[in-house]
Amino acid sequence: MRWAAQMGVGTLPRLRAPWLAKVGRLRQVRAWQRALDGSERSLQRWAYAITLFLLLAIVVVFVGISSWF
């Protein structure tokens, strides 16, 4: 208990600063994770749209070829 009293108030900011830095880094990582999760969902939607567009193009080509014969 005596060592805690001898530490004084000046030590608290030194102990607090690393923790604030860690929390700040964790918040930044979490923000990046949210941003990347959102872009990943967007890319998945684009993958579905591109797949449907390619299937439509294939059907149009087959219908066009079959109408020639």
Tab-separated table of N, CA and C in Angstrom:
chain	number	residue	atom	x	y	z
A	1	MET	N	0.826	-1.183	0.000
A	1	MET	CA	0.000	0.000	0.000
A	1	MET	C	0.872	1.249	0.000
A	2	ARG	N	2.013	1.147	0.659
A	2	ARG	CA	2.894	2.302	0.752
A	2	ARG	C	3.451	2.685	-0.626
A	3	TRP	N	3.756	1.655	-1.455
A	3	TRP	CA	4.303	1.961	-2.783
A	3	TRP	C	3.282	2.687	-3.640
A	4	ALA	N	2.001	2.390	-3.441
A	4	ALA	CA	0.955	3.083	-4.195
A	4	ALA	C	0.887	4.549	-3.797
A	5	ALA	N	1.083	4.830	-2.528
A	5	ALA	CA	1.055	6.222	-2.075
A	5	ALA	C	2.281	6.973	-2.568
A	6	GLN	N	3.403	6.272	-2.706
A	6	GLN	CA	4.628	6.914	-3.162
A	6	GLN	C	4.642	7.142	-4.670
A	7	MET	N	3.825	6.409	-5.398
A	7	MET	CA	3.790	6.582	-6.856
A	7	MET	C	3.361	7.990	-7.208
A	8	GLY	N	2.403	8.485	-6.521
A	8	GLY	CA	1.956	9.848	-6.756
A	8	GLY	C	0.999	9.947	-7.926
A	9	VAL	N	0.499	11.156	-8.118
A	9	VAL	CA	-0.486	11.415	-9.166
A	9	VAL	C	0.178	11.483	-10.533
A	10	GLY	N	1.478	11.844	-10.571
A	10	GLY	CA	2.179	11.986	-11.853
A	10	GLY	C	2.322	10.683	-12.605
A	11	THR	N	2.234	9.548	-11.927
A	11	THR	CA	2.387	8.252	-12.581
A	11	THR	C	1.140	7.871	-13.365
A	12	LEU	N	-0.006	8.312	-12.907
A	12	LEU	CA	-1.248	7.902	-13.558
A	12	LEU	C	-1.301	8.282	-15.036
A	13	PRO	N	-0.916	9.497	-15.424
A	13	PRO	CA	-0.933	9.786	-16.860
A	13	PRO	C	0.005	8.891	-17.655
A	14	ARG	N	1.151	8.519	-17.039
A	14	ARG	CA	2.074	7.614	-17.738
A	14	ARG	C	1.468	6.227	-17.899
A	15	LEU	N	0.682	5.788	-16.938
A	15	LEU	CA	0.019	4.490	-17.056
A	15	LEU	C	-1.198	4.571	-17.970
A	16	ARG	N	-1.815	5.722	-17.987
A	16	ARG	CA	-3.047	5.890	-18.758
A	16	ARG	C	-2.766	6.019	-20.257
A	17	ALA	N	-1.676	6.656	-20.612
A	17	ALA	CA	-1.372	6.912	-22.024
A	17	ALA	C	-1.242	5.629	-22.851
A	18	PRO	N	-0.513	4.603	-22.384
A	18	PRO	CA	-0.444	3.373	-23.192
A	18	PRO	C	-1.809	2.703	-23.373
A	19	TRP	N	-2.629	2.755	-22.321
A	19	TRP	CA	-3.956	2.151	-22.432
A	19	TRP	C	-4.822	2.909	-23.430
A	20	LEU	N	-4.735	4.228	-23.405
A	20	LEU	CA	-5.496	5.016	-24.378
A	20	LEU	C	-5.015	4.732	-25.793
A	21	ALA	N	-3.710	4.540	-25.964
A	21	ALA	CA	-3.176	4.212	-27.287
A	21	ALA	C	-3.696	2.852	-27.754
A	22	LYS	N	-3.722	1.876	-26.832
A	22	LYS	CA	-4.231	0.548	-27.195
A	22	LYS	C	-5.703	0.603	-27.575
A	23	VAL	N	-6.481	1.324	-26.786
A	23	VAL	CA	-7.914	1.448	-27.073
A	23	VAL	C	-8.121	2.156	-28.409
A	24	GLY	N	-7.320	3.186	-28.667
A	24	GLY	CA	-7.422	3.893	-29.941
A	24	GLY	C	-7.113	2.984	-31.113
A	25	ARG	N	-6.071	2.149	-30.970
A	25	ARG	CA	-5.737	1.202	-32.039
A	25	ARG	C	-6.852	0.184	-32.243
A	26	LEU	N	-7.437	-0.310	-31.140
A	26	LEU	CA	-8.529	-1.274	-31.265
A	26	LEU	C	-9.737	-0.655	-31.955
A	27	ARG	N	-10.033	0.602	-31.637
A	27	ARG	CA	-11.146	1.281	-32.303
A	27	ARG	C	-10.865	1.461	-33.783
A	28	GLN	N	-9.612	1.788	-34.113
A	28	GLN	CA	-9.255	1.969	-35.514
A	28	GLN	C	-9.366	0.643	-36.267
A	29	VAL	N	-8.899	-0.435	-35.652
A	29	VAL	CA	-9.003	-1.754	-36.278
A	29	VAL	C	-10.467	-2.114	-36.487
A	30	ARG	N	-11.280	-1.843	-35.494
A	30	ARG	CA	-12.712	-2.159	-35.603
A	30	ARG	C	-13.371	-1.341	-36.707
A	31	ALA	N	-12.972	-0.089	-36.840
A	31	ALA	CA	-13.529	0.742	-37.912
A	31	ALA	C	-13.147	0.177	-39.271
A	32	TRP	N	-11.897	-0.254	-39.415
A	32	TRP	CA	-11.482	-0.855	-40.690
A	32	TRP	C	-12.236	-2.158	-40.949
A	33	GLN	N	-12.439	-2.950	-39.913
A	33	GLN	CA	-13.182	-4.201	-40.084
A	33	GLN	C	-14.603	-3.932	-40.557
A	34	ARG	N	-15.252	-2.924	-39.982
A	34	ARG	CA	-16.615	-2.584	-40.419
A	34	ARG	C	-16.618	-2.120	-41.866
A	35	ALA	N	-15.651	-1.312	-42.238
A	35	ALA	CA	-15.584	-0.815	-43.617
A	35	ALA	C	-15.352	-1.957	-44.593
A	36	LEU	N	-14.450	-2.865	-44.249
A	36	LEU	CA	-14.162	-3.980	-45.148
A	36	LEU	C	-15.326	-4.961	-45.213
A	37	ASP	N	-16.030	-5.162	-44.102
A	37	ASP	CA	-17.212	-6.028	-44.124
A	37	ASP	C	-18.276	-5.462	-45.055
A	38	GLY	N	-18.476	-4.167	-45.003
A	38	GLY	CA	-19.456	-3.533	-45.886
A	38	GLY	C	-19.066	-3.661	-47.342
A	39	SER	N	-17.785	-3.477	-47.656
A	39	SER	CA	-17.357	-3.596	-49.050
A	39	SER	C	-17.419	-5.044	-49.516
A	40	GLU	N	-17.191	-5.988	-48.607
A	40	GLU	CA	-17.291	-7.400	-48.978
A	40	GLU	C	-18.733	-7.762	-49.339
A	41	ARG	N	-19.685	-7.257	-48.572
A	41	ARG	CA	-21.095	-7.507	-48.905
A	41	ARG	C	-21.443	-6.895	-50.254
A	42	SER	N	-20.909	-5.720	-50.516
A	42	SER	CA	-21.161	-5.060	-51.796
A	42	SER	C	-20.580	-5.882	-52.941
A	43	LEU	N	-19.375	-6.413	-52.750
A	43	LEU	CA	-18.760	-7.240	-53.791
A	43	LEU	C	-19.554	-8.520	-54.024
A	44	GLN	N	-20.116	-9.088	-52.969
A	44	GLN	CA	-20.933	-10.285	-53.139
A	44	GLN	C	-22.167	-9.971	-53.967
A	45	ARG	N	-22.773	-8.807	-53.749
A	45	ARG	CA	-23.928	-8.415	-54.559
A	45	ARG	C	-23.523	-8.236	-56.010
A	46	TRP	N	-22.363	-7.631	-56.242
A	46	TRP	CA	-21.889	-7.461	-57.616
A	46	TRP	C	-21.626	-8.814	-58.269
A	47	ALA	N	-21.118	-9.770	-57.511
A	47	ALA	CA	-20.863	-11.102	-58.071
A	47	ALA	C	-22.170	-11.736	-58.536
A	48	TYR	N	-23.235	-11.593	-57.758
A	48	TYR	CA	-24.535	-12.119	-58.179
A	48	TYR	C	-25.026	-11.401	-59.431
A	49	ALA	N	-24.887	-10.098	-59.472
A	49	ALA	CA	-25.358	-9.326	-60.620
A	49	ALA	C	-24.581	-9.704	-61.879
A	50	ILE	N	-23.276	-9.858	-61.760
A	50	ILE	CA	-22.462	-10.229	-62.927
A	50	ILE	C	-22.819	-11.628	-63.398
A	51	THR	N	-23.029	-12.547	-62.464
A	51	THR	CA	-23.410	-13.915	-62.834
A	51	THR	C	-24.740	-13.922	-63.575
A	52	LEU	N	-25.718	-13.194	-63.070
A	52	LEU	CA	-27.014	-13.135	-63.748
A	52	LEU	C	-26.892	-12.489	-65.121
A	53	PHE	N	-26.074	-11.447	-65.239
A	53	PHE	CA	-25.880	-10.791	-66.528
A	53	PHE	C	-25.233	-11.746	-67.528
A	54	LEU	N	-24.237	-12.514	-67.092
A	54	LEU	CA	-23.595	-13.471	-67.995
A	54	LEU	C	-24.559	-14.573	-68.416
A	55	LEU	N	-25.384	-15.046	-67.492
A	55	LEU	CA	-26.382	-16.055	-67.862
A	55	LEU	C	-27.376	-15.499	-68.872
A	56	LEU	N	-27.795	-14.260	-68.683
A	56	LEU	CA	-28.694	-13.622	-69.633
A	56	LEU	C	-28.029	-13.500	-71.000
A	57	ALA	N	-26.759	-13.124	-71.026
A	57	ALA	CA	-26.037	-13.005	-72.297
A	57	ALA	C	-25.938	-14.352	-72.997
A	58	ILE	N	-25.687	-15.419	-72.248
A	58	ILE	CA	-25.607	-16.755	-72.841
A	58	ILE	C	-26.948	-17.157	-73.435
A	59	VAL	N	-28.026	-16.898	-72.710
A	59	VAL	CA	-29.366	-17.224	-73.221
A	59	VAL	C	-29.656	-16.436	-74.488
A	60	VAL	N	-29.322	-15.160	-74.514
A	60	VAL	CA	-29.566	-14.335	-75.703
A	60	VAL	C	-28.758	-14.862	-76.879
A	61	VAL	N	-27.521	-15.260	-76.652
A	61	VAL	CA	-26.694	-15.808	-77.736
A	61	VAL	C	-27.301	-17.105	-78.249
A	62	PHE	N	-27.728	-18.001	-77.376
A	62	PHE	CA	-28.328	-19.265	-77.821
A	62	PHE	C	-29.631	-19.029	-78.577
A	63	VAL	N	-30.441	-18.104	-78.113
A	63	VAL	CA	-31.690	-17.793	-78.813
A	63	VAL	C	-31.370	-17.195	-80.178
A	64	GLY	N	-30.365	-16.342	-80.251
A	64	GLY	CA	-29.967	-15.751	-81.527
A	64	GLY	C	-29.439	-16.793	-82.493
A	65	ILE	N	-28.632	-17.727	-81.995
A	65	ILE	CA	-28.082	-18.780	-82.855
A	65	ILE	C	-29.188	-19.717	-83.315
A	66	SER	N	-30.103	-20.066	-82.428
A	66	SER	CA	-31.171	-21.002	-82.803
A	66	SER	C	-32.130	-20.369	-83.805
A	67	SER	N	-32.255	-19.057	-83.810
A	67	SER	CA	-33.149	-18.422	-84.782
A	67	SER	C	-32.525	-18.395	-86.175
A	68	TRP	N	-31.241	-18.560	-86.303
A	68	TRP	CA	-30.580	-18.584	-87.608
A	68	TRP	C	-30.783	-19.929	-88.302
A	69	PHE	N	-31.021	-20.977	-87.527
A	69	PHE	CA	-31.159	-22.306	-88.140
A	69	PHE	C	-32.572	-22.685	-88.284
